[in-house]
mmCIF file of C-alpha atoms (C1' of nucleotides) and ligand atoms in Angstrom:
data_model
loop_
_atom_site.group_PDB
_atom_site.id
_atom_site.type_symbol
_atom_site.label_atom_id
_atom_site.label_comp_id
_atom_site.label_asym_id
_atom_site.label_seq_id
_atom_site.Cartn_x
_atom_site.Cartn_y
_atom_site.Cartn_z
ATOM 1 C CA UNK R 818 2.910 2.915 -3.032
ATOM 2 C CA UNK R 819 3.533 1.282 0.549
ATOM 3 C CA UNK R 820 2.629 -2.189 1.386
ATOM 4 C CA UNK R 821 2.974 -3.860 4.628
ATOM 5 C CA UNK R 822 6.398 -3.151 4.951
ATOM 6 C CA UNK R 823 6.808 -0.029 4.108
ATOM 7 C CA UNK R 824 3.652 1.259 6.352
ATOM 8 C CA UNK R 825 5.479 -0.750 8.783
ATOM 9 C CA UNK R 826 8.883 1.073 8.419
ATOM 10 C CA UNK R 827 6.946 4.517 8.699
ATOM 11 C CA UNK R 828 5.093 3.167 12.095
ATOM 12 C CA UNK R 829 8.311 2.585 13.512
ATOM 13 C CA UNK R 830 10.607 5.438 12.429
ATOM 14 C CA UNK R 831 7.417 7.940 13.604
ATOM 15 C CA UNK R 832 6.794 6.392 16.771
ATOM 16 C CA UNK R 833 9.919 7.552 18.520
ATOM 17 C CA UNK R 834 9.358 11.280 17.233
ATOM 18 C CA UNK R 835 6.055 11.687 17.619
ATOM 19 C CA UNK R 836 4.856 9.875 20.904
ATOM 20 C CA UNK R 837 3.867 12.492 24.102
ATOM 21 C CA UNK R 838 4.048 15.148 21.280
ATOM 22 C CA UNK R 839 0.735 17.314 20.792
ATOM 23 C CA UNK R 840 -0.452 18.940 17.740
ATOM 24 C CA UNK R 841 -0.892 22.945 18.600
ATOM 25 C CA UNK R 842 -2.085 24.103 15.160
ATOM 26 C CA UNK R 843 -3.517 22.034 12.489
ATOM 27 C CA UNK R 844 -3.529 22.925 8.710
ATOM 28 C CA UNK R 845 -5.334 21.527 6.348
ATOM 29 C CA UNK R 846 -4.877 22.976 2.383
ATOM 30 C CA UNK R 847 -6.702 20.368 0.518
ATOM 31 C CA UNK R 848 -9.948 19.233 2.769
ATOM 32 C CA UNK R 849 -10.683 16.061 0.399
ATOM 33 C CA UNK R 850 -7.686 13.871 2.150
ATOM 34 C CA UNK R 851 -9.819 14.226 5.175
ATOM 35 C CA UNK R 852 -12.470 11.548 4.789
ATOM 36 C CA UNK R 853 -14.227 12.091 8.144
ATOM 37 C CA UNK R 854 -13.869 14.019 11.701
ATOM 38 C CA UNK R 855 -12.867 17.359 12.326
ATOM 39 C CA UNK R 856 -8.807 17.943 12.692
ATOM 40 C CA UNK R 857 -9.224 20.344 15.044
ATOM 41 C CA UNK R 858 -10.502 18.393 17.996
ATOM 42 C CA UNK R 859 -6.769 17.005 18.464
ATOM 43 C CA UNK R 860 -5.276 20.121 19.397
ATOM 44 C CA UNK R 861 -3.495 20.317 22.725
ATOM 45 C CA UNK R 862 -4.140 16.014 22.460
ATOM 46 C CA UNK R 863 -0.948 14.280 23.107
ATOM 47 C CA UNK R 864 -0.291 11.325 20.454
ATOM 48 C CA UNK R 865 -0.057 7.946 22.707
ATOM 49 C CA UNK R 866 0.923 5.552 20.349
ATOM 50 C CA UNK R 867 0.789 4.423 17.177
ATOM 51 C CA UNK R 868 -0.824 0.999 15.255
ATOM 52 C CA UNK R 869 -1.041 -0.595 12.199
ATOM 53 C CA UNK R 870 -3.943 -2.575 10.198
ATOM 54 C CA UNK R 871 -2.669 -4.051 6.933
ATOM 55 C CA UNK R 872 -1.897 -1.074 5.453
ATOM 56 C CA UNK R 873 -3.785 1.340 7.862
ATOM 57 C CA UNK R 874 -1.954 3.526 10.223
ATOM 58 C CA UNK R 875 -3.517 4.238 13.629
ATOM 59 C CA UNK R 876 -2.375 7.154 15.137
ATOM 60 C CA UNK R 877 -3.823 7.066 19.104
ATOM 61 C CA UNK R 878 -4.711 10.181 20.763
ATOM 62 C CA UNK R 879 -5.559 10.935 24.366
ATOM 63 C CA UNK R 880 -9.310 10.664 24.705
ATOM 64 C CA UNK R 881 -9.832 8.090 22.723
ATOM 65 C CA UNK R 882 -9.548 9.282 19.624
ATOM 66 C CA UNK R 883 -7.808 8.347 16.463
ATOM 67 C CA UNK R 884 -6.107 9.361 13.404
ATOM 68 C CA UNK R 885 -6.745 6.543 10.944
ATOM 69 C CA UNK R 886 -3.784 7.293 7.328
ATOM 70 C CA UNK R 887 -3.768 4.853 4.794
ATOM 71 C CA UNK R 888 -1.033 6.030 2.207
ATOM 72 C CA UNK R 889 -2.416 4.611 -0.970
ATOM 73 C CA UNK R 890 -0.442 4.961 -3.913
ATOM 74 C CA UNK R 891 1.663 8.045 -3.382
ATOM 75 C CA UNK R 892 1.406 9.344 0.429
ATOM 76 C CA UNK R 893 3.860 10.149 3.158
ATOM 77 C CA UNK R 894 3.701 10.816 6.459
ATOM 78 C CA UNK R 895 6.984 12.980 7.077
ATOM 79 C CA UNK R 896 7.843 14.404 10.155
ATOM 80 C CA UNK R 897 9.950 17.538 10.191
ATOM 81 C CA UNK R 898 11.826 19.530 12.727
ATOM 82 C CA UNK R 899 12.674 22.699 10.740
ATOM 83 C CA UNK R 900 9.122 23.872 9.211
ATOM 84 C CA UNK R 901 9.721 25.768 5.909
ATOM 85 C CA UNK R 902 9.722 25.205 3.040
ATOM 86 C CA UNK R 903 7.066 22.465 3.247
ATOM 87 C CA UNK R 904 7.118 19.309 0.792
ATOM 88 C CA UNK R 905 5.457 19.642 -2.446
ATOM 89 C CA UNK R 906 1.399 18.572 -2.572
ATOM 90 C CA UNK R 907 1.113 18.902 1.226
ATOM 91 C CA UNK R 908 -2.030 18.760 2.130
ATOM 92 C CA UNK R 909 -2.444 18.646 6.174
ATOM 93 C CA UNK R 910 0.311 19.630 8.593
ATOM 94 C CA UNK R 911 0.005 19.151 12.317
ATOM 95 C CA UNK R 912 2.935 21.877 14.379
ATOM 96 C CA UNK R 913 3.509 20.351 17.503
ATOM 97 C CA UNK R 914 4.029 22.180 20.849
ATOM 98 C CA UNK R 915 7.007 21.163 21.248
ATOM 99 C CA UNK R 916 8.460 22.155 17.572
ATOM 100 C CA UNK R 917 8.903 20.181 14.789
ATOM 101 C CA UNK R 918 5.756 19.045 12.564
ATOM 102 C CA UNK R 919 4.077 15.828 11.451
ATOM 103 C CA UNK R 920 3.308 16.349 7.291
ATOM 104 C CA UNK R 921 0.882 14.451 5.192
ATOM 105 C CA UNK R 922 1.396 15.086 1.580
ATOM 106 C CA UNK R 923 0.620 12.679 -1.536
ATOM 107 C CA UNK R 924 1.054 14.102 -5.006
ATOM 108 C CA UNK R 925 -1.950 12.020 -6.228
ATOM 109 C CA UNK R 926 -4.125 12.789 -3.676
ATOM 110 C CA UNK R 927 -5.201 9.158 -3.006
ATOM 111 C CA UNK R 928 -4.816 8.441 0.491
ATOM 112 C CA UNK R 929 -6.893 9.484 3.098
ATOM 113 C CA UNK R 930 -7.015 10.669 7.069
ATOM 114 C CA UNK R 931 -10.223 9.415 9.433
ATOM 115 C CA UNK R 932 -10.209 11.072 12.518
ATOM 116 C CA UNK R 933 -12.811 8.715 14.757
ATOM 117 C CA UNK R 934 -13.064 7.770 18.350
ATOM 118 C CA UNK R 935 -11.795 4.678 19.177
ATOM 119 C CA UNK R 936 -15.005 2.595 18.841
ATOM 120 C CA UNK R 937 -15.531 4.046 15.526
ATOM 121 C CA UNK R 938 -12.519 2.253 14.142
ATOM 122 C CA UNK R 939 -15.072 -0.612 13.325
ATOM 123 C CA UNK R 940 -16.698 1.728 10.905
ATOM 124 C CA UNK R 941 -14.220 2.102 8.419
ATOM 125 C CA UNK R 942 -14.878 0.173 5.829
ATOM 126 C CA UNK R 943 -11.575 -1.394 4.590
ATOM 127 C CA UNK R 944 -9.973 -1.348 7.566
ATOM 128 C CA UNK R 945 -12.887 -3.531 9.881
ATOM 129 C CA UNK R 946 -13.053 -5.843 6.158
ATOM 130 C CA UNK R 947 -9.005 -6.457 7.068
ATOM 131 C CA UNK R 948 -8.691 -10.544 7.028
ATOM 132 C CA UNK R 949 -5.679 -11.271 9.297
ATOM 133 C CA UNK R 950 -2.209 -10.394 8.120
ATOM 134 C CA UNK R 951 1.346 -13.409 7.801
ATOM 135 C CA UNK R 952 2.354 -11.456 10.416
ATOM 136 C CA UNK R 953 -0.276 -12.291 12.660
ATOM 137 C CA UNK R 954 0.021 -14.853 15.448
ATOM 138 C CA UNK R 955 -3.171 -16.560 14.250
ATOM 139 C CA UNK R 956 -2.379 -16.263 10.664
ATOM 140 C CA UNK R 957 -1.891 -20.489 9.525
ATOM 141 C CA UNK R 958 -2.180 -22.796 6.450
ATOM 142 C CA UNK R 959 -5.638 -23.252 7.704
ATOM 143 C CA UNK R 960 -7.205 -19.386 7.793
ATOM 144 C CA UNK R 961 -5.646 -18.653 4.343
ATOM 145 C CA UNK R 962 -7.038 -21.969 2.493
ATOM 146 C CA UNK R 963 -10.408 -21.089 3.986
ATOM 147 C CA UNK R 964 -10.286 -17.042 2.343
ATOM 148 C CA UNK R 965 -8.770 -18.312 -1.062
ATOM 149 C CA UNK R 966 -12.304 -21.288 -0.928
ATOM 150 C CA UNK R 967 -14.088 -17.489 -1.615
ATOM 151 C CA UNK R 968 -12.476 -17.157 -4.948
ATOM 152 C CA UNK R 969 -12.061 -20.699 -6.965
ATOM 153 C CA UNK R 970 -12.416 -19.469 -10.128
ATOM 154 C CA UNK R 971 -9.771 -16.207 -9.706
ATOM 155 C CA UNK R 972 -6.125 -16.248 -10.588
ATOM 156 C CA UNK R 973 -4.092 -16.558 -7.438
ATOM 157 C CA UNK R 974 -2.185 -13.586 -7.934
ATOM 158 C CA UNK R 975 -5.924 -11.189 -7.651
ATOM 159 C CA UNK R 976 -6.980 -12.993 -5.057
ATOM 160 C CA UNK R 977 -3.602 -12.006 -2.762
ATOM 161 C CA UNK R 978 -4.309 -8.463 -3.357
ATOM 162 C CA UNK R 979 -7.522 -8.867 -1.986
ATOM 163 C CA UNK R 980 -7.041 -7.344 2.279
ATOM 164 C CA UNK R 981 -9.968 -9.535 2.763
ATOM 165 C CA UNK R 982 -7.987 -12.345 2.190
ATOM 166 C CA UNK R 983 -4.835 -11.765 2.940
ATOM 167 C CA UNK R 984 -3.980 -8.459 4.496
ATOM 168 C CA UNK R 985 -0.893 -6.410 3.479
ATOM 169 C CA UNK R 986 -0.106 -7.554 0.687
ATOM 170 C CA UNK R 987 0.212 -5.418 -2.641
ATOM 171 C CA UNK R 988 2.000 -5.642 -6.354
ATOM 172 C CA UNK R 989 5.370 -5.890 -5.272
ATOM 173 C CA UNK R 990 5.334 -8.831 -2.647
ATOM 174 C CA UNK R 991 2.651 -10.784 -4.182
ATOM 175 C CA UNK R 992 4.915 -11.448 -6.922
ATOM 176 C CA UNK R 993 7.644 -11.837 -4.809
ATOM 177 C CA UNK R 994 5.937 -14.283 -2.378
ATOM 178 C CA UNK R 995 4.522 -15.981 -5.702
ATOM 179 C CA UNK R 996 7.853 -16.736 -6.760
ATOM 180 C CA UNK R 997 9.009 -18.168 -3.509
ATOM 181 C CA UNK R 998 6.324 -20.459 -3.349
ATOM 182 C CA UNK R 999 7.090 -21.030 -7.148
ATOM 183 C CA UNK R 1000 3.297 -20.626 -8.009
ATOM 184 C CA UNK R 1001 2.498 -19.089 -11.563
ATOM 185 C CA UNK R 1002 0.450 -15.819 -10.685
ATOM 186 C CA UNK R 1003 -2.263 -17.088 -13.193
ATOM 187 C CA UNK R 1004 -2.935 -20.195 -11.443
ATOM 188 C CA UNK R 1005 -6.501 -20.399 -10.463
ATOM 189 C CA UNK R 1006 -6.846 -20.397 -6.850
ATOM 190 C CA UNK R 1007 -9.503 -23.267 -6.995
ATOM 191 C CA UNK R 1008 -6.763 -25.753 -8.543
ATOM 192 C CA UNK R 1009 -3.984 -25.202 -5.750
ATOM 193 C CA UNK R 1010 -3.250 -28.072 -3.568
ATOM 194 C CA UNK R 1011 -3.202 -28.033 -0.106
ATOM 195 C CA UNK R 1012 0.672 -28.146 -0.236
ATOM 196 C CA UNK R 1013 0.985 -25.254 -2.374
ATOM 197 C CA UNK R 1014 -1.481 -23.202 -0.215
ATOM 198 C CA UNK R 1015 1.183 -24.075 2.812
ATOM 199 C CA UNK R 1016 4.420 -23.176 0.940
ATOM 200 C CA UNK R 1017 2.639 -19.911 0.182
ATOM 201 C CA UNK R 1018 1.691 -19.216 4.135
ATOM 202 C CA UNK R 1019 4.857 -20.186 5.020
ATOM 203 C CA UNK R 1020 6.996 -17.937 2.686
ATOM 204 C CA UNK R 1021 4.614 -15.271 3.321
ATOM 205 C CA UNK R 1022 5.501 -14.205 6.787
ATOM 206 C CA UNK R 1023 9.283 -14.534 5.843
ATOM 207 C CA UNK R 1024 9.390 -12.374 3.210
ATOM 208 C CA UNK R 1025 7.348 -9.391 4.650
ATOM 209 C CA UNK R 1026 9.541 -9.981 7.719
ATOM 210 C CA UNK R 1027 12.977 -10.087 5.926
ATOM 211 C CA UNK R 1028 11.160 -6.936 3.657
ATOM 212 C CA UNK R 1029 10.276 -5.158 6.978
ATOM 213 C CA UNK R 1030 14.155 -5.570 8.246
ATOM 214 C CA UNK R 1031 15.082 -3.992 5.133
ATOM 215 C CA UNK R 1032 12.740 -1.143 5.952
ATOM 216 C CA UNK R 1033 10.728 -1.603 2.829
ATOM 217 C CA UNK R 1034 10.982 -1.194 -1.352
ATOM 218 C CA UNK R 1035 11.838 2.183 -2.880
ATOM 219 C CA UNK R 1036 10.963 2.744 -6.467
ATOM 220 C CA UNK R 1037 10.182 6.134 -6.811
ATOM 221 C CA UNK R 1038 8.118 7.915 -4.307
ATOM 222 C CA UNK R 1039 8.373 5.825 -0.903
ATOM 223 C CA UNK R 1040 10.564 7.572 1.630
ATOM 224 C CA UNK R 1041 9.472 6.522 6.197
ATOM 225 C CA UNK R 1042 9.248 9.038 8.240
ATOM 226 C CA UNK R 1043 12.145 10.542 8.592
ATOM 227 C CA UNK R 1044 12.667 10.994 4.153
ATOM 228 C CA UNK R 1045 14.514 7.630 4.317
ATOM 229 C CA UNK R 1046 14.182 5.301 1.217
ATOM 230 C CA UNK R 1047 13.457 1.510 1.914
ATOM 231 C CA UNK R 1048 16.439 -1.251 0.636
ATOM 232 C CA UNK R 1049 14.270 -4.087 -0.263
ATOM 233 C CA UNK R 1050 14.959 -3.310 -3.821
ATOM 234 C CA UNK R 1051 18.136 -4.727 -3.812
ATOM 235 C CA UNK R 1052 16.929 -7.735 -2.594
ATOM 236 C CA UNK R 1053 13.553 -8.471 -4.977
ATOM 237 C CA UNK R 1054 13.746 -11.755 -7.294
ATOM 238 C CA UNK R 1055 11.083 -10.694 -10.194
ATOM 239 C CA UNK R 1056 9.151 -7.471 -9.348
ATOM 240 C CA UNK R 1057 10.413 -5.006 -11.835
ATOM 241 C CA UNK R 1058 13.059 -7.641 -13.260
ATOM 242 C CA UNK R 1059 11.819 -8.523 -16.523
ATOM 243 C CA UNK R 1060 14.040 -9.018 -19.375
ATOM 244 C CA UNK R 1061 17.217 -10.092 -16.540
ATOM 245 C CA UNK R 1062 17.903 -13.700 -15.877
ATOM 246 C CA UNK R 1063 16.166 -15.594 -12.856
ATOM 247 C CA UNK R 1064 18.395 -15.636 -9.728
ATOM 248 C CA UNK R 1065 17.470 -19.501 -9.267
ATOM 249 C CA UNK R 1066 17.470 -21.090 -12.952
ATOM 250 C CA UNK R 1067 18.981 -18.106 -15.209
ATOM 251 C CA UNK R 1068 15.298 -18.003 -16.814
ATOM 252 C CA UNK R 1069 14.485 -14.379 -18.424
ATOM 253 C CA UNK R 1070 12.051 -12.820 -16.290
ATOM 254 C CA UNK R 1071 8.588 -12.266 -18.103
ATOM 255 C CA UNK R 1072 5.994 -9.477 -17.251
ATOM 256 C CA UNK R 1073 2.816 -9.968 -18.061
ATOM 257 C CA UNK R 1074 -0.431 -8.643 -16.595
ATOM 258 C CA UNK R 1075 -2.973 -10.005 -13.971
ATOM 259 C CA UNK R 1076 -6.164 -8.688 -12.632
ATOM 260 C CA UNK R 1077 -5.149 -5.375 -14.722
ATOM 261 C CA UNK R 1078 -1.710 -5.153 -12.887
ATOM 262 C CA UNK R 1079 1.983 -5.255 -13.629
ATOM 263 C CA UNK R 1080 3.128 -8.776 -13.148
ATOM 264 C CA UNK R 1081 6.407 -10.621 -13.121
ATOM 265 C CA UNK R 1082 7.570 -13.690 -12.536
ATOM 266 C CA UNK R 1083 9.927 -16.977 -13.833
ATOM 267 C CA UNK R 1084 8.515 -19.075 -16.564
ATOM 268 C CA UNK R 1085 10.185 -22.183 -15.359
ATOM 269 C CA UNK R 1086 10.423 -21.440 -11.735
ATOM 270 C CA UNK R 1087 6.679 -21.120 -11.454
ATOM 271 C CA UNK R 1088 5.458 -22.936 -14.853
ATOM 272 C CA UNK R 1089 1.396 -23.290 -15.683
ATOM 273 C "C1'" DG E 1224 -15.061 -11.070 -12.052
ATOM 274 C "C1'" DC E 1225 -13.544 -6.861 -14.892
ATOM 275 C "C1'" DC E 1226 -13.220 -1.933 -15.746
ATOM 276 C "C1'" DC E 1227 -12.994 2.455 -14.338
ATOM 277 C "C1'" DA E 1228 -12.404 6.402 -11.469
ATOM 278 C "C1'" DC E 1229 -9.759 8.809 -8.345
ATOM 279 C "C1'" DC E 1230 -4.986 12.246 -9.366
ATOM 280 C "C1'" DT E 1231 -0.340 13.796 -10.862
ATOM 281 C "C1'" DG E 1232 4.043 12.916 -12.746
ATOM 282 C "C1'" DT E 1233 7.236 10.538 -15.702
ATOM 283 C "C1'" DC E 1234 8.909 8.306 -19.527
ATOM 284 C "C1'" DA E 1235 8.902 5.977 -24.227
ATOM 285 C "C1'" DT B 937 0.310 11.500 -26.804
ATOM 286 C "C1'" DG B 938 -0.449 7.616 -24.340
ATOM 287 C "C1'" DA B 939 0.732 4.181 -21.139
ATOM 288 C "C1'" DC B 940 1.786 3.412 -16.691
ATOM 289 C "C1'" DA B 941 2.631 3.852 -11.412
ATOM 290 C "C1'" DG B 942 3.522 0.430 -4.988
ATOM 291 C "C1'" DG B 943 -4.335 0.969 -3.784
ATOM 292 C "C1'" DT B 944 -9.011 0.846 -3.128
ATOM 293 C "C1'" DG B 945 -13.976 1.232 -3.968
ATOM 294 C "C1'" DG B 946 -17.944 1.489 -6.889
ATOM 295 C "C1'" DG B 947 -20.260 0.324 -11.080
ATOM 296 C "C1'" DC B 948 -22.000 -3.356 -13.934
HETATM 297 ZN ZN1 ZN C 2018 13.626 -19.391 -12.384
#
DNA sequence: GCCCACCTGTCA
DNA sequence: TGACAGGTGGGC
């Protein structure tokens, strides 16, 4: 489900309700969302902060430790101040001292929750493989020409969804960043030019930006943390449009698939 | 590189 | 009933 964006949004609309609060009972009903750690050792731990990797959350605890979510497909962080009833397919639930509780549940049971000290962050695996994200101030033309080199003989639009590439990045704004840059999503990566690899870094940034502004892109299950739904949808070109006309050239949208995923885009816009 | 598995829900 | 869904990791 969440991107960059959306992971984004749910940093920021957590970090005002959950910072200086600590967890006084934990509950866990489905044990496999926990991919390392033990829960329990952040009881009475107040939460100091929290990060984000790509599409990794980093929740910071007092003594070092932390909470590594990444949402996957279907997950939310929620945070609640009346308990009862909880969400559907909640699976951990941290009640905080002070009231009010912070929720994991994902109906598909994809994402996952590392609790590791802080120098263990390095250990988990997709998060330490993270290439740098737009957002990043050492992000550039430059870095991203040198990651795509890895993958000549790929079609652009796989190699973007690859977070060792290009961190953040997922179905939605890969086509949308595709079409900016008016790049065909089955372009081999080996045959862009160096121009076209610098339109793409430079629309990057701005759309994630503009997408993060809009706190994020709700289709069906992506709400922050506070049950809000994103508005970015309003404001995509091609993801999800096929069939409608092309906002630049009146073009019908086509979908097609790439690297065994949805894919949309403008024939003419972004032609072979 | 491509295909599948991981899960559940929804929709044609 | 089957295809598909915003992600990732493991198998070949
Ligand atoms: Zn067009």
């Amino acid at each position: 489900m969440p991107e960059l964006p959306e992971v984004e949004t749910v940093r920021r609309s957590l970090l005002p309700l959950i910072v200086g609060q600590k967890p006084r009972r934990i509950e866990i009903f489905n044990e496999s969302v926990v991919a390392c750690g033990d829960l329990a050792d952040l009881l009475g731990l107040e939460i100091m902060d929290i990060g984000r990797r790509g599409k990794y959350l980093i929740i910071y605890f007092e003594k070092e430790l932390t909470l590594v979510v990444h949402l996957r497909m279907t997950g939310r962080l929620l945070w609640r101040e009346q308990p009862l009833p909880l969400p559907k397919h909640s699976h951990v639930v941290f009640r905080m001292e002070q009231g009010g509780e912070l929720v994991f549940a994902d109906v598909r049971r994809f994402g996952r929750l590392w609790l590791v000290p802080q120098s263990g962050l390095k250990e988990i695996s997709g998060l330490c493989k993270l290439a740098l994200e737009p957002l990043d101030e050492g992000f550039s033309s430059e870095n991203l020409q040198q990651n795509l080199q890895r993958h000549k003989k790929a079609p652009i639009k796989a190699v973007l969804l690859d977070q060792t590439v290009v961190a953040g990045l997922g179905n939605i704004y890969v086509d949308e960043v595709l079409f900016a840059a008016k790049l065909n999503p089955m372009r081999l990566t080996g045959n862009l030019t160096e121009s076209e690899i610098a339109v793409l870094a430079e629309v990057m940034p701005q759309i994630l930006a503009y997408a993060i502004e809009k706190r994020g892109t709700t289709f069906r299950d992506y709400v922050d943390g506070n049950n809000q739904s994103g508005t970015y949808q309003d404001f995509l070109k091609v993801f999800h449009k096929e069939g409608e006309k092309c906002s630049v050239c009146g073009t019908v949208i086509l979908k097609t698939k790439v690297g065994g995923r949805s894919t949309f885009y403008c024939p003419n816009c972004q032609p072979k």
